[in-house]
Amino acid sequence: MQDKFRINDVGTVAGPAGNWRTLRGDPALADVHRSVAVPRSGWRRFFAFVGPGYMVAVGYMDPGNWATSLAGGSTFGYALLFVALMSNIMAIVLQSLCARLAIASGRDLAQACRDAYPRWVSIPLWFLAELAIIATDIAEVIGTAIGLNLLFGIPLEIGVIITALDVFLILWLQTKGFRWLEAFIIVLLGVIAVCFAVQIALADPEWGAVIRGFAPTTEIVTNPDMLYLALGILGATVMPHNLYLHSAIVQTRNYGDTLPEKRQALRFATIDSTVALMFALMVNASILILAAASFYATGNREVAELGDAHQLLGPLLGYAIAPTLFAIALLCCGLNSTVTATLAGQAVMEGFLHLRLAPWLRRLITRGIAIIPAAGVTILYGESETARLLILTQVVLSLQLSFAVVPLVMFTTDRRKMGALTAPPWLAILAVAIAAVIVVLNVKLLYDFL
């Protein structure tokens, strides 16, 4: 018998009655909620769903990811490609669950946590989500500042301050409409892909070793240094704020309220995020392969600084264009990540607290908090310590990941909350296994650290 869905007081389908507390007020990202029209049929209907997956994919290739991939490739060669692959598979599953939660319940993950848990649980979850966004923003500040320094010679200390001005770019794009924001993201992703395609061709890696790198090895768990970098890659790949972001921006599509329309919307949204995340895997693997082929193979096995990588690429590859392409791709990654982190921060604050701030104010607050540690490290220690801060931010993200993944899995496997769109048994088992792996790895990291 088909589940009955109720319409709540924000006009969204909220699942079987009596299993969610009623949401009151506007949905998160209310200014773009259901703002993208969806044609009734044909390929145009499918393409209307293309976009959110690529905005989410941006978080899987941010500057923090660059630092962990560079360190992993230069220190351990191609061995950590397996971690990048597994992290990406986890990401595909988890992001599909985000789309399922949003389409089935009409809630993003932050709203669902607020609506399902008492405040003594939801408020700490909100605080941890904010910490994850700040950690992400620190990586973006440093990455964008280094990109500006490498391309234009702007000192890092000034570049860190300049990054606060990107709020105006975001605000201008938002006035154009959400599809313009998505188009901006996709264009920059295209630039990043071209830059890495050329660099990989110049590096000419040993493709047999690359293929073997995607096979598992027990050393990842037994070697504390490798595990630390592996968790950094995991934290840089499966990012907590992306789970909140995806479940919010999927709802920018006006896909309808009937069960067949929801099933089709879920299918299209899952295809969108899966294809986009495979693209993210290609970029992440390219960074690691480039580091292994350029640095590990030549004995430069402690390259984690983005600036050092930029300086070494030219002499090692023998082409002056290689460092420039590296810097352009880095700057594009920083700009892209800025847009998505802002939207994630807005969705988290509105979803958990039902507190609405002007986007420019929210952006300046978040960026101001991120600038303090980034500027402090840059001024006190210079560029030499920025890589350690970048890798640390990714490990912090990994440690906080459990607090977003566990609620997501609990919600999407609960038929009372999800109705007819509950995750099927095979997906539920896979999701629980992924959550368990993330929790166990984080416990192992804490044990090694202590």
mmCIF file of N, CA and C in Angstrom, residues 213-330:
data_model
loop_
_atom_site.group_PDB
_atom_site.id
_atom_site.type_symbol
_atom_site.label_atom_id
_atom_site.label_comp_id
_atom_site.label_asym_id
_atom_site.label_seq_id
_atom_site.Cartn_x
_atom_site.Cartn_y
_atom_site.Cartn_z
ATOM 1 N N GLY A 213 48.274 0.667 -7.758
ATOM 2 C CA GLY A 213 47.991 1.543 -6.629
ATOM 3 C C GLY A 213 46.539 1.518 -6.192
ATOM 4 N N PHE A 214 45.644 1.073 -7.082
ATOM 5 C CA PHE A 214 44.225 0.990 -6.732
ATOM 6 C C PHE A 214 43.890 -0.305 -5.996
ATOM 7 N N ALA A 215 44.882 -1.179 -5.801
ATOM 8 C CA ALA A 215 44.670 -2.414 -5.040
ATOM 9 C C ALA A 215 44.953 -2.160 -3.564
ATOM 10 N N PRO A 216 44.226 -2.823 -2.655
ATOM 11 C CA PRO A 216 44.409 -2.565 -1.219
ATOM 12 C C PRO A 216 45.730 -3.110 -0.698
ATOM 13 N N THR A 217 46.217 -2.506 0.394
ATOM 14 C CA THR A 217 47.411 -2.981 1.076
ATOM 15 C C THR A 217 47.220 -2.835 2.582
ATOM 16 N N THR A 218 47.681 -3.834 3.354
ATOM 17 C CA THR A 218 47.516 -3.794 4.807
ATOM 18 C C THR A 218 48.361 -2.708 5.462
ATOM 19 N N GLU A 219 49.367 -2.216 4.738
ATOM 20 C CA GLU A 219 50.241 -1.188 5.309
ATOM 21 C C GLU A 219 49.469 0.083 5.650
ATOM 22 N N ILE A 220 48.357 0.312 4.965
ATOM 23 C CA ILE A 220 47.561 1.513 5.235
ATOM 24 C C ILE A 220 47.104 1.540 6.689
ATOM 25 N N VAL A 221 46.802 0.361 7.244
ATOM 26 C CA VAL A 221 46.333 0.279 8.632
ATOM 27 C C VAL A 221 47.496 0.107 9.606
ATOM 28 N N THR A 222 48.530 -0.615 9.220
ATOM 29 C CA THR A 222 49.623 -0.926 10.144
ATOM 30 C C THR A 222 50.656 0.193 10.254
ATOM 31 N N ASN A 223 50.743 1.049 9.243
ATOM 32 C CA ASN A 223 51.693 2.159 9.265
ATOM 33 C C ASN A 223 50.993 3.424 9.746
ATOM 34 N N PRO A 224 51.289 3.932 10.965
ATOM 35 C CA PRO A 224 50.579 5.104 11.500
ATOM 36 C C PRO A 224 50.680 6.332 10.590
ATOM 37 N N ASP A 225 51.851 6.550 9.978
ATOM 38 C CA ASP A 225 52.013 7.707 9.101
ATOM 39 C C ASP A 225 51.112 7.587 7.869
ATOM 40 N N MET A 226 51.047 6.380 7.317
ATOM 41 C CA MET A 226 50.193 6.172 6.150
ATOM 42 C C MET A 226 48.721 6.280 6.542
ATOM 43 N N LEU A 227 48.373 5.767 7.723
ATOM 44 C CA LEU A 227 46.985 5.867 8.182
ATOM 45 C C LEU A 227 46.588 7.319 8.395
ATOM 46 N N TYR A 228 47.508 8.113 8.931
ATOM 47 C CA TYR A 228 47.228 9.539 9.148
ATOM 48 C C TYR A 228 46.892 10.227 7.827
ATOM 49 N N LEU A 229 47.711 9.976 6.810
ATOM 50 C CA LEU A 229 47.445 10.570 5.495
ATOM 51 C C LEU A 229 46.198 9.966 4.861
ATOM 52 N N ALA A 230 45.977 8.665 5.088
ATOM 53 C CA ALA A 230 44.772 8.027 4.546
ATOM 54 C C ALA A 230 43.518 8.653 5.118
ATOM 55 N N LEU A 231 43.526 8.923 6.428
ATOM 56 C CA LEU A 231 42.372 9.575 7.044
ATOM 57 C C LEU A 231 42.253 11.020 6.570
ATOM 58 N N GLY A 232 43.396 11.651 6.295
ATOM 59 C CA GLY A 232 43.346 12.991 5.715
ATOM 60 C C GLY A 232 42.667 12.974 4.356
ATOM 61 N N ILE A 233 42.999 11.968 3.535
ATOM 62 C CA ILE A 233 42.349 11.828 2.226
ATOM 63 C C ILE A 233 40.868 11.535 2.400
ATOM 64 N N LEU A 234 40.534 10.669 3.373
ATOM 65 C CA LEU A 234 39.127 10.376 3.652
ATOM 66 C C LEU A 234 38.387 11.633 4.081
ATOM 67 N N GLY A 235 38.998 12.400 4.982
ATOM 68 C CA GLY A 235 38.365 13.636 5.437
ATOM 69 C C GLY A 235 38.246 14.665 4.340
ATOM 70 N N ALA A 236 39.217 14.675 3.416
ATOM 71 C CA ALA A 236 39.164 15.625 2.305
ATOM 72 C C ALA A 236 38.181 15.180 1.236
ATOM 73 N N THR A 237 37.881 13.887 1.204
ATOM 74 C CA THR A 237 36.987 13.363 0.174
ATOM 75 C C THR A 237 35.546 13.366 0.662
ATOM 76 N N VAL A 238 35.272 12.627 1.732
ATOM 77 C CA VAL A 238 33.912 12.594 2.275
ATOM 78 C C VAL A 238 33.827 13.683 3.329
ATOM 79 N N MET A 239 33.333 14.849 2.958
ATOM 80 C CA MET A 239 33.368 16.009 3.841
ATOM 81 C C MET A 239 32.006 16.227 4.505
ATOM 82 N N PRO A 240 31.987 16.488 5.807
ATOM 83 C CA PRO A 240 30.713 16.632 6.514
ATOM 84 C C PRO A 240 29.805 17.709 5.935
ATOM 85 N N HIS A 241 30.393 18.867 5.584
ATOM 86 C CA HIS A 241 29.524 19.956 5.121
ATOM 87 C C HIS A 241 28.860 19.628 3.789
ATOM 88 N N ASN A 242 29.481 18.721 2.999
ATOM 89 C CA ASN A 242 28.872 18.332 1.727
ATOM 90 C C ASN A 242 27.566 17.576 1.921
ATOM 91 N N LEU A 243 27.472 16.827 3.014
ATOM 92 C CA LEU A 243 26.248 16.071 3.283
ATOM 93 C C LEU A 243 25.098 17.033 3.578
ATOM 94 N N TYR A 244 25.385 18.075 4.335
ATOM 95 C CA TYR A 244 24.364 19.087 4.613
ATOM 96 C C TYR A 244 24.027 19.883 3.349
ATOM 97 N N LEU A 245 25.064 20.215 2.576
ATOM 98 C CA LEU A 245 24.859 21.020 1.377
ATOM 99 C C LEU A 245 24.006 20.293 0.342
ATOM 100 N N HIS A 246 24.345 19.049 0.039
ATOM 101 C CA HIS A 246 23.656 18.319 -1.021
ATOM 102 C C HIS A 246 22.176 18.148 -0.702
ATOM 103 N N SER A 247 21.892 17.811 0.568
ATOM 104 C CA SER A 247 20.493 17.601 0.941
ATOM 105 C C SER A 247 19.685 18.894 0.885
ATOM 106 N N ALA A 248 20.373 20.040 0.867
ATOM 107 C CA ALA A 248 19.668 21.324 0.748
ATOM 108 C C ALA A 248 19.493 21.738 -0.708
ATOM 109 N N ILE A 249 20.562 21.626 -1.522
ATOM 110 C CA ILE A 249 20.474 22.160 -2.878
ATOM 111 C C ILE A 249 19.723 21.239 -3.834
ATOM 112 N N VAL A 250 19.565 19.963 -3.486
ATOM 113 C CA VAL A 250 18.700 19.101 -4.296
ATOM 114 C C VAL A 250 17.297 19.686 -4.351
ATOM 115 N N GLN A 251 16.909 20.363 -3.284
ATOM 116 C CA GLN A 251 15.556 20.908 -3.200
ATOM 117 C C GLN A 251 15.395 22.233 -3.946
ATOM 118 N N THR A 252 16.435 22.652 -4.672
ATOM 119 C CA THR A 252 16.257 23.810 -5.558
ATOM 120 C C THR A 252 15.441 23.438 -6.786
ATOM 121 N N ARG A 253 15.297 22.129 -7.059
ATOM 122 C CA ARG A 253 14.532 21.660 -8.221
ATOM 123 C C ARG A 253 13.056 21.537 -7.861
ATOM 124 N N ASN A 254 12.208 22.034 -8.728
ATOM 125 C CA ASN A 254 10.756 21.954 -8.518
ATOM 126 C C ASN A 254 10.247 20.684 -9.189
ATOM 127 N N TYR A 255 10.534 19.537 -8.572
ATOM 128 C CA TYR A 255 10.294 18.245 -9.215
ATOM 129 C C TYR A 255 8.896 17.686 -8.986
ATOM 130 N N GLY A 256 8.070 18.324 -8.177
ATOM 131 C CA GLY A 256 6.722 17.835 -7.942
ATOM 132 C C GLY A 256 6.602 17.091 -6.622
ATOM 133 N N ASP A 257 5.375 16.726 -6.258
ATOM 134 C CA ASP A 257 5.128 16.146 -4.942
ATOM 135 C C ASP A 257 4.553 14.731 -4.968
ATOM 136 N N THR A 258 4.282 14.184 -6.151
ATOM 137 C CA THR A 258 3.736 12.829 -6.196
ATOM 138 C C THR A 258 4.862 11.815 -6.048
ATOM 139 N N LEU A 259 4.526 10.605 -5.634
ATOM 140 C CA LEU A 259 5.541 9.567 -5.427
ATOM 141 C C LEU A 259 6.294 9.225 -6.715
ATOM 142 N N PRO A 260 5.620 9.062 -7.882
ATOM 143 C CA PRO A 260 6.378 8.800 -9.116
ATOM 144 C C PRO A 260 7.349 9.937 -9.455
ATOM 145 N N GLU A 261 6.922 11.187 -9.250
ATOM 146 C CA GLU A 261 7.819 12.313 -9.523
ATOM 147 C C GLU A 261 9.017 12.287 -8.585
ATOM 148 N N LYS A 262 8.781 11.905 -7.349
ATOM 149 C CA LYS A 262 9.878 11.833 -6.384
ATOM 150 C C LYS A 262 10.855 10.700 -6.733
ATOM 151 N N ARG A 263 10.313 9.564 -7.159
ATOM 152 C CA ARG A 263 11.193 8.454 -7.548
ATOM 153 C C ARG A 263 12.077 8.862 -8.721
ATOM 154 N N GLN A 264 11.485 9.520 -9.699
ATOM 155 C CA GLN A 264 12.273 9.955 -10.850
ATOM 156 C C GLN A 264 13.294 11.016 -10.448
ATOM 157 N N ALA A 265 12.889 11.945 -9.588
ATOM 158 C CA ALA A 265 13.824 12.970 -9.119
ATOM 159 C C ALA A 265 14.997 12.339 -8.384
ATOM 160 N N LEU A 266 14.725 11.329 -7.563
ATOM 161 C CA LEU A 266 15.792 10.639 -6.840
ATOM 162 C C LEU A 266 16.746 9.950 -7.810
ATOM 163 N N ARG A 267 16.195 9.310 -8.833
ATOM 164 C CA ARG A 267 17.039 8.626 -9.813
ATOM 165 C C ARG A 267 17.929 9.626 -10.548
ATOM 166 N N PHE A 268 17.368 10.737 -11.000
ATOM 167 C CA PHE A 268 18.155 11.736 -11.739
ATOM 168 C C PHE A 268 19.194 12.401 -10.829
ATOM 169 N N ALA A 269 18.809 12.708 -9.588
ATOM 170 C CA ALA A 269 19.744 13.352 -8.663
ATOM 171 C C ALA A 269 20.905 12.419 -8.329
ATOM 172 N N THR A 270 20.634 11.120 -8.226
ATOM 173 C CA THR A 270 21.683 10.144 -7.935
ATOM 174 C C THR A 270 22.645 10.009 -9.116
ATOM 175 N N ILE A 271 22.102 10.005 -10.323
ATOM 176 C CA ILE A 271 22.967 9.954 -11.510
ATOM 177 C C ILE A 271 23.852 11.192 -11.559
ATOM 178 N N ASP A 272 23.267 12.353 -11.299
ATOM 179 C CA ASP A 272 24.017 13.611 -11.315
ATOM 180 C C ASP A 272 25.186 13.568 -10.336
ATOM 181 N N SER A 273 24.927 13.174 -9.088
ATOM 182 C CA SER A 273 25.990 13.176 -8.083
ATOM 183 C C SER A 273 27.026 12.083 -8.358
ATOM 184 N N THR A 274 26.596 10.934 -8.869
ATOM 185 C CA THR A 274 27.533 9.845 -9.144
ATOM 186 C C THR A 274 28.507 10.225 -10.252
ATOM 187 N N VAL A 275 27.997 10.773 -11.349
ATOM 188 C CA VAL A 275 28.869 11.196 -12.457
ATOM 189 C C VAL A 275 29.815 12.293 -11.996
ATOM 190 N N ALA A 276 29.290 13.258 -11.232
ATOM 191 C CA ALA A 276 30.124 14.366 -10.762
ATOM 192 C C ALA A 276 31.230 13.868 -9.832
ATOM 193 N N LEU A 277 30.917 12.901 -8.970
ATOM 194 C CA LEU A 277 31.922 12.399 -8.041
ATOM 195 C C LEU A 277 32.951 11.510 -8.730
ATOM 196 N N MET A 278 32.580 10.858 -9.822
ATOM 197 C CA MET A 278 33.580 10.150 -10.611
ATOM 198 C C MET A 278 34.558 11.137 -11.238
ATOM 199 N N PHE A 279 34.036 12.294 -11.632
ATOM 200 C CA PHE A 279 34.913 13.361 -12.131
ATOM 201 C C PHE A 279 35.848 13.825 -11.010
ATOM 202 N N ALA A 280 35.308 13.960 -9.792
ATOM 203 C CA ALA A 280 36.141 14.359 -8.650
ATOM 204 C C ALA A 280 37.231 13.331 -8.381
ATOM 205 N N LEU A 281 36.910 12.031 -8.508
ATOM 206 C CA LEU A 281 37.915 10.990 -8.334
ATOM 207 C C LEU A 281 39.034 11.153 -9.350
ATOM 208 N N MET A 282 38.669 11.480 -10.574
ATOM 209 C CA MET A 282 39.671 11.665 -11.615
ATOM 210 C C MET A 282 40.642 12.787 -11.235
ATOM 211 N N VAL A 283 40.116 13.885 -10.713
ATOM 212 C CA VAL A 283 40.973 15.008 -10.323
ATOM 213 C C VAL A 283 41.826 14.629 -9.120
ATOM 214 N N ASN A 284 41.208 14.012 -8.095
ATOM 215 C CA ASN A 284 41.954 13.622 -6.898
ATOM 216 C C ASN A 284 43.070 12.643 -7.238
ATOM 217 N N ALA A 285 42.734 11.645 -8.054
ATOM 218 C CA ALA A 285 43.750 10.678 -8.456
ATOM 219 C C ALA A 285 44.848 11.356 -9.265
ATOM 220 N N SER A 286 44.487 12.337 -10.078
ATOM 221 C CA SER A 286 45.484 13.047 -10.881
ATOM 222 C C SER A 286 46.492 13.773 -9.996
ATOM 223 N N ILE A 287 46.007 14.390 -8.901
ATOM 224 C CA ILE A 287 46.921 15.090 -7.992
ATOM 225 C C ILE A 287 47.908 14.096 -7.392
ATOM 226 N N LEU A 288 47.391 12.960 -6.926
ATOM 227 C CA LEU A 288 48.253 11.964 -6.298
ATOM 228 C C LEU A 288 49.216 11.344 -7.311
ATOM 229 N N ILE A 289 48.705 11.046 -8.503
ATOM 230 C CA ILE A 289 49.558 10.467 -9.554
ATOM 231 C C ILE A 289 50.651 11.448 -9.952
ATOM 232 N N LEU A 290 50.286 12.732 -10.090
ATOM 233 C CA LEU A 290 51.266 13.759 -10.445
ATOM 234 C C LEU A 290 52.357 13.839 -9.387
ATOM 235 N N ALA A 291 51.961 13.781 -8.094
ATOM 236 C CA ALA A 291 52.949 13.839 -7.011
ATOM 237 C C ALA A 291 53.847 12.600 -7.024
ATOM 238 N N ALA A 292 53.246 11.431 -7.245
ATOM 239 C CA ALA A 292 54.040 10.198 -7.255
ATOM 240 C C ALA A 292 55.002 10.170 -8.432
ATOM 241 N N ALA A 293 54.518 10.572 -9.606
ATOM 242 C CA ALA A 293 55.350 10.513 -10.816
ATOM 243 C C ALA A 293 56.437 11.579 -10.812
ATOM 244 N N SER A 294 56.117 12.756 -10.234
ATOM 245 C CA SER A 294 57.062 13.874 -10.290
ATOM 246 C C SER A 294 58.012 13.907 -9.103
ATOM 247 N N PHE A 295 57.521 13.545 -7.911
ATOM 248 C CA PHE A 295 58.312 13.707 -6.694
ATOM 249 C C PHE A 295 58.812 12.376 -6.122
ATOM 250 N N TYR A 296 57.900 11.433 -5.874
ATOM 251 C CA TYR A 296 58.292 10.142 -5.299
ATOM 252 C C TYR A 296 59.297 9.431 -6.199
ATOM 253 N N ALA A 297 59.044 9.446 -7.493
ATOM 254 C CA ALA A 297 59.921 8.736 -8.436
ATOM 255 C C ALA A 297 61.297 9.375 -8.553
ATOM 256 N N THR A 298 61.428 10.647 -8.156
ATOM 257 C CA THR A 298 62.713 11.346 -8.274
ATOM 258 C C THR A 298 63.389 11.543 -6.918
ATOM 259 N N GLY A 299 62.825 10.922 -5.872
ATOM 260 C CA GLY A 299 63.446 11.003 -4.553
ATOM 261 C C GLY A 299 63.015 12.178 -3.711
ATOM 262 N N ASN A 300 62.113 13.024 -4.204
ATOM 263 C CA ASN A 300 61.591 14.149 -3.420
ATOM 264 C C ASN A 300 60.372 13.662 -2.639
ATOM 265 N N ARG A 301 60.611 13.037 -1.488
ATOM 266 C CA ARG A 301 59.546 12.285 -0.827
ATOM 267 C C ARG A 301 58.937 12.992 0.381
ATOM 268 N N GLU A 302 59.164 14.278 0.513
ATOM 269 C CA GLU A 302 58.536 15.006 1.609
ATOM 270 C C GLU A 302 57.919 16.297 1.089
ATOM 271 N N VAL A 303 57.332 16.228 -0.088
ATOM 272 C CA VAL A 303 56.702 17.410 -0.682
ATOM 273 C C VAL A 303 55.227 17.436 -0.290
ATOM 274 N N ALA A 304 54.866 18.380 0.566
ATOM 275 C CA ALA A 304 53.459 18.575 0.926
ATOM 276 C C ALA A 304 53.053 20.022 0.742
ATOM 277 N N GLU A 305 54.052 20.922 0.679
ATOM 278 C CA GLU A 305 53.759 22.344 0.491
ATOM 279 C C GLU A 305 53.328 22.588 -0.947
ATOM 280 N N LEU A 306 52.225 23.296 -1.112
ATOM 281 C CA LEU A 306 51.751 23.600 -2.461
ATOM 282 C C LEU A 306 52.766 24.457 -3.214
ATOM 283 N N GLY A 307 53.404 25.383 -2.499
ATOM 284 C CA GLY A 307 54.407 26.230 -3.134
ATOM 285 C C GLY A 307 55.620 25.437 -3.592
ATOM 286 N N ASP A 308 56.066 24.479 -2.766
ATOM 287 C CA ASP A 308 57.203 23.633 -3.155
ATOM 288 C C ASP A 308 56.874 22.812 -4.399
ATOM 289 N N ALA A 309 55.652 22.270 -4.416
ATOM 290 C CA ALA A 309 55.243 21.487 -5.583
ATOM 291 C C ALA A 309 55.262 22.340 -6.837
ATOM 292 N N HIS A 310 54.792 23.569 -6.716
ATOM 293 C CA HIS A 310 54.773 24.490 -7.855
ATOM 294 C C HIS A 310 56.181 24.751 -8.370
ATOM 295 N N GLN A 311 57.130 24.960 -7.454
ATOM 296 C CA GLN A 311 58.503 25.268 -7.857
ATOM 297 C C GLN A 311 59.215 24.071 -8.475
ATOM 298 N N LEU A 312 58.911 22.873 -7.993
ATOM 299 C CA LEU A 312 59.620 21.679 -8.451
ATOM 300 C C LEU A 312 59.094 21.123 -9.770
ATOM 301 N N LEU A 313 57.815 21.413 -10.062
ATOM 302 C CA LEU A 313 57.213 20.799 -11.244
ATOM 303 C C LEU A 313 57.931 21.187 -12.527
ATOM 304 N N GLY A 314 58.276 22.474 -12.660
ATOM 305 C CA GLY A 314 58.931 22.941 -13.888
ATOM 306 C C GLY A 314 60.237 22.225 -14.159
ATOM 307 N N PRO A 315 61.198 22.268 -13.218
ATOM 308 C CA PRO A 315 62.477 21.575 -13.450
ATOM 309 C C PRO A 315 62.331 20.069 -13.632
ATOM 310 N N LEU A 316 61.438 19.439 -12.861
ATOM 311 C CA LEU A 316 61.309 17.982 -12.941
ATOM 312 C C LEU A 316 60.671 17.530 -14.240
ATOM 313 N N LEU A 317 59.643 18.258 -14.687
ATOM 314 C CA LEU A 317 58.948 17.862 -15.911
ATOM 315 C C LEU A 317 59.586 18.457 -17.158
ATOM 316 N N GLY A 318 60.392 19.511 -16.964
ATOM 317 C CA GLY A 318 61.076 20.108 -18.104
ATOM 318 C C GLY A 318 60.217 21.032 -18.943
ATOM 319 N N TYR A 319 59.075 21.469 -18.396
ATOM 320 C CA TYR A 319 58.194 22.355 -19.143
ATOM 321 C C TYR A 319 57.800 23.535 -18.252
ATOM 322 N N ALA A 320 57.998 24.750 -18.734
ATOM 323 C CA ALA A 320 57.713 25.939 -17.937
ATOM 324 C C ALA A 320 56.223 26.113 -17.679
ATOM 325 N N ILE A 321 55.382 25.529 -18.550
ATOM 326 C CA ILE A 321 53.940 25.728 -18.405
ATOM 327 C C ILE A 321 53.361 24.919 -17.236
ATOM 328 N N ALA A 322 54.040 23.864 -16.800
ATOM 329 C CA ALA A 322 53.505 22.981 -15.757
ATOM 330 C C ALA A 322 53.205 23.716 -14.449
ATOM 331 N N PRO A 323 54.137 24.542 -13.921
ATOM 332 C CA PRO A 323 53.821 25.257 -12.676
ATOM 333 C C PRO A 323 52.650 26.222 -12.830
ATOM 334 N N THR A 324 52.542 26.862 -13.996
ATOM 335 C CA THR A 324 51.438 27.805 -14.221
ATOM 336 C C THR A 324 50.101 27.083 -14.218
ATOM 337 N N LEU A 325 50.043 25.935 -14.878
ATOM 338 C CA LEU A 325 48.803 25.150 -14.883
ATOM 339 C C LEU A 325 48.438 24.712 -13.470
ATOM 340 N N PHE A 326 49.444 24.335 -12.685
ATOM 341 C CA PHE A 326 49.219 23.927 -11.297
ATOM 342 C C PHE A 326 48.601 25.075 -10.501
ATOM 343 N N ALA A 327 49.141 26.274 -10.659
ATOM 344 C CA ALA A 327 48.648 27.443 -9.915
ATOM 345 C C ALA A 327 47.243 27.831 -10.351
ATOM 346 N N ILE A 328 46.974 27.771 -11.658
ATOM 347 C CA ILE A 328 45.635 28.108 -12.156
ATOM 348 C C ILE A 328 44.601 27.146 -11.588
ATOM 349 N N ALA A 329 44.917 25.857 -11.614
ATOM 350 C CA ALA A 329 43.985 24.856 -11.079
ATOM 351 C C ALA A 329 43.756 25.067 -9.591
ATOM 352 N N LEU A 330 44.813 25.395 -8.852
ATOM 353 C CA LEU A 330 44.691 25.624 -7.409
ATOM 354 C C LEU A 330 43.779 26.818 -7.123
#
